[in-house]
Structures are given as structure tokens and as C-alpha cells.
Short mmCIF file of C-alpha atoms and ligand atoms in Angstrom, two decimals:
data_model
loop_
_atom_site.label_atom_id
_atom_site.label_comp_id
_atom_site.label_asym_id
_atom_site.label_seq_id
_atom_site.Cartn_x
_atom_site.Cartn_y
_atom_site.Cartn_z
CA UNK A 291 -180.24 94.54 -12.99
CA UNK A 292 -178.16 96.22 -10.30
CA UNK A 293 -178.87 94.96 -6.92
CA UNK A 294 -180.08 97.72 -4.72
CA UNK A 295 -181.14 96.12 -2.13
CA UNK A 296 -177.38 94.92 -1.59
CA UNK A 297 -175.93 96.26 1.94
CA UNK A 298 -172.77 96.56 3.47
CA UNK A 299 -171.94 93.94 6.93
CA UNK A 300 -171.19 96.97 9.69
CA UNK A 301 -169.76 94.29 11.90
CA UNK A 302 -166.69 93.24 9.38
CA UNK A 303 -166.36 96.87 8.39
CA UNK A 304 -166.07 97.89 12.30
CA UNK A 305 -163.80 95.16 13.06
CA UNK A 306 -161.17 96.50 10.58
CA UNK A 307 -161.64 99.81 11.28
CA UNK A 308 -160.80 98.83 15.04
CA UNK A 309 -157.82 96.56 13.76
CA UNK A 310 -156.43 99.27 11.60
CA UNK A 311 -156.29 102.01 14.57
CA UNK A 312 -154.45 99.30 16.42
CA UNK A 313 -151.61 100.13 14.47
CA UNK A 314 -150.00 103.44 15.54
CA UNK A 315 -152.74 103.38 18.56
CA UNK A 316 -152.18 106.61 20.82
CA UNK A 317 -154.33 107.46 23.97
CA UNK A 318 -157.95 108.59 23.52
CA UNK A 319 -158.37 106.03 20.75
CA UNK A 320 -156.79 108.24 18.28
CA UNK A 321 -153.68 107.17 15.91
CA UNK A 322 -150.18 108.44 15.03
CA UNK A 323 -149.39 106.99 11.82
CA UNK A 324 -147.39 109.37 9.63
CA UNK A 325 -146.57 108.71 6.46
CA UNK A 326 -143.84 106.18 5.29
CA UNK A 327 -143.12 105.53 9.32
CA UNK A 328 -142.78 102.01 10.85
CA UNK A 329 -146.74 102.34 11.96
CA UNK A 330 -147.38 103.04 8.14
CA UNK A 331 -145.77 99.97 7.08
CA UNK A 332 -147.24 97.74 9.60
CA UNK A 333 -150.91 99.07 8.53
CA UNK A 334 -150.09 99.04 4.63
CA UNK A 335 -149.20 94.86 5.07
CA UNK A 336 -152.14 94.53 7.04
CA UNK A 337 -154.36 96.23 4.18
CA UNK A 338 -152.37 94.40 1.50
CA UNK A 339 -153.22 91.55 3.23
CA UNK A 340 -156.80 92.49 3.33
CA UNK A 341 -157.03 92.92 -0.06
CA UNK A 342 -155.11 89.32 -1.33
CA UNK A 343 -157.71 87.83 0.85
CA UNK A 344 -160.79 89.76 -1.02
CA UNK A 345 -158.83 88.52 -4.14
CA UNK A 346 -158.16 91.57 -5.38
CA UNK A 347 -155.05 92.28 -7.70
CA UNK A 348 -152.59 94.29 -6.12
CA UNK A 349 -150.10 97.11 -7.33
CA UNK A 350 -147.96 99.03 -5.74
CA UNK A 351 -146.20 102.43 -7.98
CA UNK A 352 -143.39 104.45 -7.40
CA UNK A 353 -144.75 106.45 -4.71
CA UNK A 354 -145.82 103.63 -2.86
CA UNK A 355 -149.50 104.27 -3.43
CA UNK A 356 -151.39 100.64 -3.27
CA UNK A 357 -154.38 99.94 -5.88
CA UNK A 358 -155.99 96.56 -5.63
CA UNK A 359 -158.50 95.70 -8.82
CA UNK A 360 -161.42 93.38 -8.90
CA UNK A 361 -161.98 92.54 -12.90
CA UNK A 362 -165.21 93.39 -14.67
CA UNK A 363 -166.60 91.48 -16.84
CA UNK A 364 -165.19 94.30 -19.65
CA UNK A 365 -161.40 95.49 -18.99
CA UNK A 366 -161.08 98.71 -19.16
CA UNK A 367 -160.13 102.10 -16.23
CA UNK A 368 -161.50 100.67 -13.19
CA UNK A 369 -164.29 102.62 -11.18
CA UNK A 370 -162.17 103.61 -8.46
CA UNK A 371 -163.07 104.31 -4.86
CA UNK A 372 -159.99 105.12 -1.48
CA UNK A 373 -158.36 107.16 0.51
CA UNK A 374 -155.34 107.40 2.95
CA UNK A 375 -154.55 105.14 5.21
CA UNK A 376 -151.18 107.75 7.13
CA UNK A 377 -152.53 110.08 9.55
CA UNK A 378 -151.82 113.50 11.61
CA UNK A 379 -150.14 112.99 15.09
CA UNK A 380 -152.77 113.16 16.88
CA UNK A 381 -155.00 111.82 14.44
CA UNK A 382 -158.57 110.23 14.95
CA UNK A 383 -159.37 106.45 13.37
CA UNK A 384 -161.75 107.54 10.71
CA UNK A 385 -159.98 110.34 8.80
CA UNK A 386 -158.64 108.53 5.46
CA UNK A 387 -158.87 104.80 6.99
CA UNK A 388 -162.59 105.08 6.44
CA UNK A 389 -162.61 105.19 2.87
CA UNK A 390 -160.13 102.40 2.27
CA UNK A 391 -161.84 99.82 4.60
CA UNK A 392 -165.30 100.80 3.05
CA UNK A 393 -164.04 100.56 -0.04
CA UNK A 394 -162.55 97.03 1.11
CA UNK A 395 -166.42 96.10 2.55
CA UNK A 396 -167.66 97.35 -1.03
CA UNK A 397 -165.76 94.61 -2.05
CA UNK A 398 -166.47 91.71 0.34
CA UNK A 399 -170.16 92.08 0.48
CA UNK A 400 -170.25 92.26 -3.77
CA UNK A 401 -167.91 88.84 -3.62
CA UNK A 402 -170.46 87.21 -0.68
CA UNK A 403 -173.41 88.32 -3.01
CA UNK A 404 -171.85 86.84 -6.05
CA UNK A 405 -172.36 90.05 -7.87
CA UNK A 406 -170.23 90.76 -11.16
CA UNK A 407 -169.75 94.22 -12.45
CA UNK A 408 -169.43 95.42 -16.31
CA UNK A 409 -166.21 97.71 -15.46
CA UNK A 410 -163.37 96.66 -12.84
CA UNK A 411 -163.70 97.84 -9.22
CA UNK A 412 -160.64 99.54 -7.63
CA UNK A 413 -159.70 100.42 -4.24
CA UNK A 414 -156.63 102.47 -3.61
CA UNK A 415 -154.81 104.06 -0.58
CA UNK A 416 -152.77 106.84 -1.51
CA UNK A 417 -148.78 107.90 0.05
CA UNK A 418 -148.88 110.65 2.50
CA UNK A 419 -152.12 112.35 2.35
CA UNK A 420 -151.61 114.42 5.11
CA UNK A 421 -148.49 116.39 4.20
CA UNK A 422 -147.20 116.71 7.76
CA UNK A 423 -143.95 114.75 7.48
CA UNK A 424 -143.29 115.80 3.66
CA UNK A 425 -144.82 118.29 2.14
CA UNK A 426 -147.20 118.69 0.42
CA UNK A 427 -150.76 117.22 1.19
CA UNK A 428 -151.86 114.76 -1.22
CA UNK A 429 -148.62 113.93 -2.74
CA UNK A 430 -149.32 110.18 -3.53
CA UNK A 431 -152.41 111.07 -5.31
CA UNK A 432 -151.24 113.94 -7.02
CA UNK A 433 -148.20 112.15 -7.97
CA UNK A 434 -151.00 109.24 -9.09
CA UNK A 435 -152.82 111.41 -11.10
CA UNK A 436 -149.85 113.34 -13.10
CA UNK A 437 -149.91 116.58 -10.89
CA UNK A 438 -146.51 115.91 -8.97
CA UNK A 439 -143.50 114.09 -10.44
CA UNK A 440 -141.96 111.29 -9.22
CA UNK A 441 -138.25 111.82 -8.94
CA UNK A 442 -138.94 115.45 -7.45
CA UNK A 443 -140.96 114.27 -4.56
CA UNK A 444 -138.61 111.12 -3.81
CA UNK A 445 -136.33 113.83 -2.79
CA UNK A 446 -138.29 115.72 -0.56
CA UNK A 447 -137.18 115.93 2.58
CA UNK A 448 -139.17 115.61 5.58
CA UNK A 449 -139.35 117.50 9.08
CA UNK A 450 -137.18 114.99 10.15
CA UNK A 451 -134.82 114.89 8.01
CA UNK A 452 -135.45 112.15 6.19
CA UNK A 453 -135.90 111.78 2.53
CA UNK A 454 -138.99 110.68 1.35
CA UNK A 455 -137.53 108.13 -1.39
CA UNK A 456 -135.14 106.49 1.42
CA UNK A 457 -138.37 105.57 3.39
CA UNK A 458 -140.50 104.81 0.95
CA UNK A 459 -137.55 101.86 0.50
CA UNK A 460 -137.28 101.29 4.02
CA UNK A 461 -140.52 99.94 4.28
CA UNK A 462 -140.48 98.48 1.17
CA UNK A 463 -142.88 100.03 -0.77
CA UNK A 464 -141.03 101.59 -3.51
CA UNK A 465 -142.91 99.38 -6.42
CA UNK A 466 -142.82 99.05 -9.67
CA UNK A 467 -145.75 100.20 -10.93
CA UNK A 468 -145.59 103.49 -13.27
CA UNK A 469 -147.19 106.27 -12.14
CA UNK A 470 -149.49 109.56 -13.51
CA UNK A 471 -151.05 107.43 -16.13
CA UNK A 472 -154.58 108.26 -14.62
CA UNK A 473 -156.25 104.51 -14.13
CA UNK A 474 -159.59 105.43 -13.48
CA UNK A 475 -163.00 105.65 -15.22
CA UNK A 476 -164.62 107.94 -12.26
CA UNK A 477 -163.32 108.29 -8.33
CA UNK A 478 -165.70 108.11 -5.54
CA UNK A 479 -164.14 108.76 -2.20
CA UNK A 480 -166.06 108.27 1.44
CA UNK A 481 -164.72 110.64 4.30
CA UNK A 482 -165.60 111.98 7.68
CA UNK A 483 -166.88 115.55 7.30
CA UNK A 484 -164.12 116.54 9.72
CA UNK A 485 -166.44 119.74 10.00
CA UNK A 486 -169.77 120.81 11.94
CA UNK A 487 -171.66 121.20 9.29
CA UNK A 488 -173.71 117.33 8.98
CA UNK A 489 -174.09 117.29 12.56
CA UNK A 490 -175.57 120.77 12.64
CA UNK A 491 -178.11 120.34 10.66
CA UNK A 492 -179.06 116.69 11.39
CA UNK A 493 -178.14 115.43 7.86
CA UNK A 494 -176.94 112.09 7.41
CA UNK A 495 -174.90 112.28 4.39
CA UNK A 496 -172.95 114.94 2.41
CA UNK A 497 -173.20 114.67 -1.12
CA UNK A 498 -169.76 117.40 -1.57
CA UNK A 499 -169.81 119.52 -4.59
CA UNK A 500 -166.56 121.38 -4.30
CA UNK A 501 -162.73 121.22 -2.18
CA UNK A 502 -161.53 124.88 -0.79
CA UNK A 503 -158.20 125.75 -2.38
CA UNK A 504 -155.14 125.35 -0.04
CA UNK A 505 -152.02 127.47 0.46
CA UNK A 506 -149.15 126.58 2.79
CA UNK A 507 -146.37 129.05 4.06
CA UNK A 508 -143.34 128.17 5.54
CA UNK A 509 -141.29 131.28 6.90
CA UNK A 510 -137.75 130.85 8.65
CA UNK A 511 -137.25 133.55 10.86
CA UNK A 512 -133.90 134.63 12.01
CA UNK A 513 -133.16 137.53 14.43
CA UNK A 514 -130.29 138.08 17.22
CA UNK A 515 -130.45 135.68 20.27
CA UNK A 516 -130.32 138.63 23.54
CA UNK A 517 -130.57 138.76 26.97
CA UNK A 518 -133.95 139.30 28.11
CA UNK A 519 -133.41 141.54 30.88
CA UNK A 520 -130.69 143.85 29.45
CA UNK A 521 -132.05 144.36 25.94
CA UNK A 522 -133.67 147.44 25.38
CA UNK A 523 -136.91 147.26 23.29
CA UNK A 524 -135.54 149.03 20.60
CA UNK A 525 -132.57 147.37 19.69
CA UNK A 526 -134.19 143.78 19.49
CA UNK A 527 -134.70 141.63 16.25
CA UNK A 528 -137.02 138.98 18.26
CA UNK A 529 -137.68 136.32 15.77
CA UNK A 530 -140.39 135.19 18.44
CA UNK A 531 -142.01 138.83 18.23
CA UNK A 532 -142.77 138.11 14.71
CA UNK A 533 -143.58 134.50 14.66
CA UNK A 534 -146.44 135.59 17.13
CA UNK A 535 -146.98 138.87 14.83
CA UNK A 536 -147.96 136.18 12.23
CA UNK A 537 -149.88 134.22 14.41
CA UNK A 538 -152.54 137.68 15.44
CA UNK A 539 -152.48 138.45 11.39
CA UNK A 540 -153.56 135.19 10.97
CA UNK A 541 -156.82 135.83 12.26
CA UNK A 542 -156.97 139.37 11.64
CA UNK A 543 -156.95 138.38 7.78
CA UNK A 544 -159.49 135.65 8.34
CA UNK A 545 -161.78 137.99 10.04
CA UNK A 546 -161.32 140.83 7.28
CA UNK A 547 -162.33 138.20 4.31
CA UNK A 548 -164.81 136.55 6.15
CA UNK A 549 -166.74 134.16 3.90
CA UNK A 550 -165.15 130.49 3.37
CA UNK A 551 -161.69 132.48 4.52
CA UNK A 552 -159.67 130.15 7.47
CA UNK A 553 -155.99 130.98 8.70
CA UNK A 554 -154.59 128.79 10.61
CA UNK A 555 -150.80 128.91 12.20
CA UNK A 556 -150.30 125.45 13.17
CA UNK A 557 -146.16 125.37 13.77
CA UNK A 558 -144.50 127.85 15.87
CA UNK A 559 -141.17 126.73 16.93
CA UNK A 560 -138.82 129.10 18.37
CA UNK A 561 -135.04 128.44 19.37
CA UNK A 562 -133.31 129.05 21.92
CA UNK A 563 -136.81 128.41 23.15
CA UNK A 564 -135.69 129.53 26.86
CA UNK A 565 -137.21 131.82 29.46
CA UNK A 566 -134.75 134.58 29.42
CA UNK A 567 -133.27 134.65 25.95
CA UNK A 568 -134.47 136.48 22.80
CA UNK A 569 -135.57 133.98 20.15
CA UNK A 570 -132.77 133.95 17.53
CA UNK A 571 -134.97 131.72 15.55
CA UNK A 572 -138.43 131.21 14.86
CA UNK A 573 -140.02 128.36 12.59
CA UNK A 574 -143.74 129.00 11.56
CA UNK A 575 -146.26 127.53 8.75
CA UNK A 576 -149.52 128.89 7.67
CA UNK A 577 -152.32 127.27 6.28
CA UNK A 578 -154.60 130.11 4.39
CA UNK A 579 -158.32 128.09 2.69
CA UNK A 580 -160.82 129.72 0.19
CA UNK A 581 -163.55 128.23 -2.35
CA UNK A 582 -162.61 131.61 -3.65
CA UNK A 583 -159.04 131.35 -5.58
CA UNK A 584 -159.47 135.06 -5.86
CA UNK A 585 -159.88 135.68 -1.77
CA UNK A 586 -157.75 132.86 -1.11
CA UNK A 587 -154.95 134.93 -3.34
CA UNK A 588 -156.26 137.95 -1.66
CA UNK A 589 -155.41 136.06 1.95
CA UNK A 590 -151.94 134.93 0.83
CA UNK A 591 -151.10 138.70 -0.81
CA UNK A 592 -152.15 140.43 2.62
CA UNK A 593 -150.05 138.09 4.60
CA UNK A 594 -147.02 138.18 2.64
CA UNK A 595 -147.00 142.12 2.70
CA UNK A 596 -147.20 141.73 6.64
CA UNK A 597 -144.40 139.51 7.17
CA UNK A 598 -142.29 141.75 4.80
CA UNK A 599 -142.53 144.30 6.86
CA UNK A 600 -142.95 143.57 10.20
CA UNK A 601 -139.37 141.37 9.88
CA UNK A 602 -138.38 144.95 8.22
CA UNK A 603 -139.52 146.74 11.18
CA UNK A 604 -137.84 144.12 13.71
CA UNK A 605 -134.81 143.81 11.68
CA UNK A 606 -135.52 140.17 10.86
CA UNK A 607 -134.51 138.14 8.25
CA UNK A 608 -136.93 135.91 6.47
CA UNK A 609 -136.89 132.85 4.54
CA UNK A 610 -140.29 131.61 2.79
CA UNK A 611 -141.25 128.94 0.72
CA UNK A 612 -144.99 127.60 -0.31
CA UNK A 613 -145.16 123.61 0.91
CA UNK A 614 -148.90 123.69 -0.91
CA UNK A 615 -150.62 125.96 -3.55
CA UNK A 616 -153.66 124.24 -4.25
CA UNK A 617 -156.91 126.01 -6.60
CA UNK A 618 -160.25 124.95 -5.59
CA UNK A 619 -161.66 121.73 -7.03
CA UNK A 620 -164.94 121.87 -8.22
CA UNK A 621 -166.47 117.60 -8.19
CA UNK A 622 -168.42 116.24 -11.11
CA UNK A 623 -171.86 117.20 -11.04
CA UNK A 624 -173.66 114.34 -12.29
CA UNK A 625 -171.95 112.02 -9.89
CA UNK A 626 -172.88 114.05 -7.58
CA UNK A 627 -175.79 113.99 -8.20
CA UNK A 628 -175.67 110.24 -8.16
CA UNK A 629 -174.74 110.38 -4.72
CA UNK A 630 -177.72 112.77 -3.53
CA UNK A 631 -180.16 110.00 -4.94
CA UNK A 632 -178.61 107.10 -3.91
CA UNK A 633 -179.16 108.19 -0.35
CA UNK A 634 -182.09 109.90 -1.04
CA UNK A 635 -183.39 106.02 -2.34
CA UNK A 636 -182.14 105.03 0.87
CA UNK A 637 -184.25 107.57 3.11
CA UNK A 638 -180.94 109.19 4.42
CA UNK A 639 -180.98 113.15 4.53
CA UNK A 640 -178.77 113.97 2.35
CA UNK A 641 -176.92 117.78 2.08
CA UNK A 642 -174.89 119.43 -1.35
CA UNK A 643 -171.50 120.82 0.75
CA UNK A 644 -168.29 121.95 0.50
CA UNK A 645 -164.93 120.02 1.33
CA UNK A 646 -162.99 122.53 4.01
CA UNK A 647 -160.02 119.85 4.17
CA UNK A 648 -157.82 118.82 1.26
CA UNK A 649 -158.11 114.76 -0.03
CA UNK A 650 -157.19 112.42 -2.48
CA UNK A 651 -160.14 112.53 -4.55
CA UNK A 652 -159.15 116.19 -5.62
CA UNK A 653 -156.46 115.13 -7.37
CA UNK A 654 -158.50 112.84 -9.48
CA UNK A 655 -161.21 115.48 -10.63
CA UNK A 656 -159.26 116.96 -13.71
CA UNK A 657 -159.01 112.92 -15.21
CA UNK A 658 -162.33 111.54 -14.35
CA UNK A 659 -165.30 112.17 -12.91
CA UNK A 660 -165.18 112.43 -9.07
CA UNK A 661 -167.01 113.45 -6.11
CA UNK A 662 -167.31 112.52 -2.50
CA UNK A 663 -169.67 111.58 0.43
CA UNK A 664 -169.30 112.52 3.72
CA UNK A 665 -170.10 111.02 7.17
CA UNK A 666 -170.81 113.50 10.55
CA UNK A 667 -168.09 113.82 12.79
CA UNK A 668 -169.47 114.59 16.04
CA UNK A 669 -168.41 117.86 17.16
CA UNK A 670 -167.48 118.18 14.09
CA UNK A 671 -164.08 117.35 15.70
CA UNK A 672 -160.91 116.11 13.62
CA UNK A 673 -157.01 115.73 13.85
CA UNK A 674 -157.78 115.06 17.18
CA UNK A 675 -157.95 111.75 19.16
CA UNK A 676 -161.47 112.80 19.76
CA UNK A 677 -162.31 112.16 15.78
CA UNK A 678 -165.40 109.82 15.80
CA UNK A 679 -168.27 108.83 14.06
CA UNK A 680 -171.06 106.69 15.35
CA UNK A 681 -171.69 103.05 13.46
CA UNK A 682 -175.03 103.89 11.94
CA UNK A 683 -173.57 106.64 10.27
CA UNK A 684 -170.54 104.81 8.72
CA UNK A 685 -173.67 102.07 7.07
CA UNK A 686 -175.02 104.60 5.82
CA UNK A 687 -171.86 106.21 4.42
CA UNK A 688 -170.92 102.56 3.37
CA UNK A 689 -174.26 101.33 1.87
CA UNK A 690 -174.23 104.78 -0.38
CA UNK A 691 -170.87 104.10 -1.21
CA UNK A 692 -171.90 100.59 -2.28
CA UNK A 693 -174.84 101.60 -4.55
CA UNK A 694 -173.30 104.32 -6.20
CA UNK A 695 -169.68 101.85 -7.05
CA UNK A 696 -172.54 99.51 -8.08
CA UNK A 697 -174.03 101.76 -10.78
CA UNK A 698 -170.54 103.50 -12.46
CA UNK A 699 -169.27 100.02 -12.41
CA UNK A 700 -173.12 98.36 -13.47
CA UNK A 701 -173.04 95.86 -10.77
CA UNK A 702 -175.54 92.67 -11.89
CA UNK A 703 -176.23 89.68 -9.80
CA UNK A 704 -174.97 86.51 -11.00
CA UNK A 705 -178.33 84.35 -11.95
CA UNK A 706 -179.20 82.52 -9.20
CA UNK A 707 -177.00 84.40 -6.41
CA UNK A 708 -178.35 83.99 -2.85
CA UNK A 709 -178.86 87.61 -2.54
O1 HGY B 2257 -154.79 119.32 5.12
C1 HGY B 2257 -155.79 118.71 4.75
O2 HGY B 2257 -156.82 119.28 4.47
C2 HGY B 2257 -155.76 117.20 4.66
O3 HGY B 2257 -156.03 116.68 5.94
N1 HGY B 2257 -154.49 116.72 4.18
MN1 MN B 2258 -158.26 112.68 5.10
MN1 MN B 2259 -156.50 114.55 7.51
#
């Protein structure tokens, strides 16, 4: 008989959630913890830890992604719930680090309750989620889950020059474990919305249906470095003329498509990079989103035909190369499902949605069944210091995630348990 009355303690969960951001802290209460970086290493032992204590049986695979089990009562794939635990910059304290502690709380309150379950219990944080020291997004999942292979994204090499394998030994998580053999009976992953749409609408939990497909441009832009005041117009190739070009047809694309369509030029980097002197060079990414892989295609068509010829037109030169060409992800429907009436038992409003950002869980939806709740973020704010979520809305997230881990994994109380 699966214990639904069984909550989540908001207090413990809270408490790591605060202890976690301490790691890679940055002002505002946000976090900079990018991947495979001394702040990712510090707050992968202290999860590690976390998870020893909870008694949970740890692995770490050739990515560095960490899984820790709790046995069923059958063996067998474990029902599998995580996230991320490496950030943005300027990240907020809930993005990725949410599902992992839940998951972690999932774990504690079933051990406190004495509660066995049929099928083993899993919670995993995945390598480099966010994509924005080596490309691409999701790599430790993806790599996880078959999609990516190992020995090619070891050698990626990140904006800073470093190689992704090298770090990954630095900080000593270059383990053992194989990976891309799928371990999972079904993937439920908890997340901020990062969006407006929970908050607009007063709902209290997003049961999400679908992820947006994902494309990522990088284009190396090289004109002539000129004097600014001697230079007539027409015999410029201004790399920064372009770069900003982009930037405007950006927009103008996203505005055409309308719909689910987002553009989004989030590095512009120009050398010299001084007052009076041409750009000679010009660094820029951008991120193009659709549900539609047809639009999003669309999007990505319309853009490349711009920057072919306005560099053309500038005399220019460019160098592109995708970092991310992701389809949209459509979640299973009966978990899903699941999800909606496990809060709905709960008397939280519940809303069917869309994923606008990329995350982990994706990767697992071709393998198992998989879908995802979402929290509000207020202001629908994220990447951003400002990221937050109030506590009554992370139980909530947390008690759904609870129930619904409790009935993939058929969660019984042990006879005579306190709870
Ligand atoms: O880019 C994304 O959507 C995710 O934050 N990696
Ligand atoms: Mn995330
Ligand atoms: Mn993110």
C-alpha cells in the first residue's frame, strides 16, 4: 500500500539547498559554479557526501556524472529522478540544484519512514548541463543516455581553453563507471519553470509535456582592424558591423515566426574592442528555440542566409560551427499524467506546459519514460542571481516528486513503520 500521506521535511531540504549555493556563492544570492571548475568539485564532494550518509550506493562514469542507488526489494533499472548540480555565471540557487537535493529529501524522508520500494530508487546529477564552458548543453546526460560519445566530448575544449577530459581529472571525477548503457526504468526530473508562465496564471505546479528544440551558432568573424576616423564607410570590413547585424536579425527572425520562436544572441565579443579602432574580430553565438523542428529549421535557414551575405556585403570572413542541434522532446504521456494527479490528490493547481529551456531529463525520453514538474520562478526570472522560488512552492514541488517516485518505484511501508 503506497504511503500517500508521506511528505517531504522543507526544513532539511532548505538547509541543503542553502549549503549547496554556499559553494560558488556570488552577490545577490546567486551562484557561479561552472562545470568541472574548483566550485564544481567542492559541491560534487559535498553531494557525494550527502548521499553516503542517506546510504545510497554511489557511481561515478566516465563523464563524471554521479548516480547514487537505493535497492528495491527487486533489482532491476532503478526509477530515476536528478538534475545538475554546475550552473551559468550568474546563475540563481534553484536551477538544476533543486532536483538533486529533492531527489536527496525523496530519499531521507522514505529511509525516516521506513518505507521499502519494489524497484531501486536513483538520484543522479549529471556533468555540465549548462553548456557554457563546453559545449554543448546536456552533455553528461546525453553522454549518459548514449546520445554523445565519450572519447569525443573528453576532448572538447572549453572557452577557456581547457579540455574537458583534463578537468574532469583534475577534480577527480573521471570514474569508472561505463557509460550510455541507459540505467533507468522511467526519469522524473523537478525544475524551476525558469519562465512566467506558473506564476502568471497562479498555478502551483507544471506537469511539462514537451522540451523546445535547441540550436546553437557559433560564428567567428574576421574583418580588417582600421582607424576609425580615417576610414571611409565604404572601404570597411567591420567585423563589429556584422556581429551587431546578427544581433537586430536575431529578433527580426523571432518576430517574423512568432509562435514558440526565441533568438537570443548571448556572446558578442569583439577585438580590438577599443574606442577608435575597427573591430578586426568579432565572436558571437546564437541560441534559436522552437517546439516546431520545422520553424525552428525555418529560424536557423533564415539566419544562416543573413550572415552569408551581410559578411559578403562587408567583405567579412566567417567561420561557423553548431555547439547544439537539439529536436524537440516530446515527455511520456502517462507519466505525465501521473504527475497532473498526484498534485491534483494533493489540492495543488496543476498546469500541462512546455519546457522553453533545455535539461537532463530530455536526454532520457528516447530510453524510458520521462517527464518533468515544474516549480514558479517568480518573475519568471532565471540565469540571474535574482532566480528564486518561495519554500511552499519547493514542498509542493518536493511532496509531488515524492508520490509520484513512490508509485513507478511501488513504495510500501514496512509493517509497523511509525509513519
Ligand atoms: O540552455 C538551456 O536551456 C539549459 O539551461 N542548459
Ligand atoms: Mn537547469
Ligand atoms: Mn540552466
Amino acid at each position: 500500500m503506497q504511503p500517500t500521506h508521506l511528505r517531504i521535511n522543507l526544513d532539511r531540504l532548505l538547509d541543503r539547498i542553502d549549503t549547496l549555493a554556499g559553494i560558488g556563492a556570488i552577490d545577490g544570492g546567486g551562484v557561479c559554479r561552472l562545470a568541472l571548475s574548483e566550485q564544481d568539485r567542492l559541491g560534487r564532494d559535498w553531494v557525494c557526501g550527502w548521499m553516503r550518509d542517506l546510504g545510497l550506493q554511489v557511481s561515478v562514469d566516465g563523464i563524471g556524472n554521479v548516480v547514487g542507488v537505493r535497492a528495491g526489494q527487486q533489482p532491476g533499472p532503478p526509477v530515476m529522478t536528478g538534475s545538475h548540480i554546475d550552473t551559468v555565471a550568474t546563475g540563481g540557487r534553484y536551477d538544476g540544484n533543486l532536483g538533486v537535493l529533492a531527489g536527496l529529501e525523496v530519499i531521507e524522508t522514505l529511509n525516516d519512514a521506513q518505507v521499502s520500494t519494489q524497484k531501486p530508487l536513483a538520484v543522479g546529477f549529471f556533468s555540465n548541463e549548462e553548456g557554457v564552458r563546453f559545449a554543448p548543453d546536456m552533455m553528461g546526460s546525453a553522454v549518459h543516455q548514449g546520445h554523445l560519445e565519450l572519447h569525443e566530448m573528453l576532448a572538447v575544449v572549453g572557452v577557456d581553453g581547457a579540455t574537458l577530459g583534463d578537468e574532469l581529472k583534475r577534480i577527480g571525477y573521471a570514474g569508472e563507471t561505463s557509460t550510455g548503457d541507459k540505467r533507468a526504468d522511467c526519469f522524473v526530473e523537478l525544475h524551476v519553470e525558469q519562465g512566467p508562465l506558473l506564476e502568471a496564471e497562479n498555478q502551483q505546479i507544471g506537469a511539462v509535456e514537451k522540451v523546445q528544440g535547441i540550436s546553437w551558432m557559433e560564428y567567428r568573424l574576421r574583418g580588417t582592424a582600421n582607424h576609425a576616423g580615417t576610414t571611409p564607410m565604404a572601404l570597411r570590413n567591420d567585423a563589429a558591423y556584422v556581429a551587431a547585424a546578427i544581433a537586430v536579425e536575431a529578433r527580426r527572425i523571432a518576430s517574423h515566426l512568432g509562435g514558440d520562436q526565441v533568438a537570443t544572441v548571448g556572446v558578442l565579443a569583439l577585438n580590438p574592442g577599443l574606442v577608435n579602432v575597427i573591430a578586426k574580430e568579432a565572436l558571437v553565438t546564437v541560441d534559436l528555440r522552437n517546439t516546431d523542428d520545422d520553424k525552428l529549421s525555418e529560424s536557423e535557414q533564415q539566419m544562416a542566409d543573413f550572415v552569408a551575405t551581410t559578411c559578403q556585403a562587408e567583405g567579412v570572413h566567417c567561420e561557423s560551427r553548431s555547439l547544439v542541434r537539439l529536436q524537440p522532446v516530446l515527455f511520456d504521456p502517462e507519466l505525465v499524467s501521473l504527475i497532473e494527479e498526484t498534485a491534483q490528490s494533493m489540492d495543488f493547481s496543476v498546469k500541462r506546459m512546455p519546457s522553453g529551456a533545455g535539461h537532463d531529463a530530455q536526454m532520457f525520453a528516447a530510453n524510458c519514460p520521462t517527464a518533468m514538474i515544474f516549480v514558479p520562478s517568480r518573475g519568471g526570472i532565471s540565469h540571474n542571481v535574482a532566480e528564486y522560488t518561495a519554500p511552499e512552492q519547493v514542498r509542493a514541488g518536493a511532496d509531488v516528486l515524492l508520490q509520484v517516485l513512490l508509485a513507478k518505484a511501488e513504495g510500501v511501508a514496512i509493517r509497523g513503520s511509525t509513519r
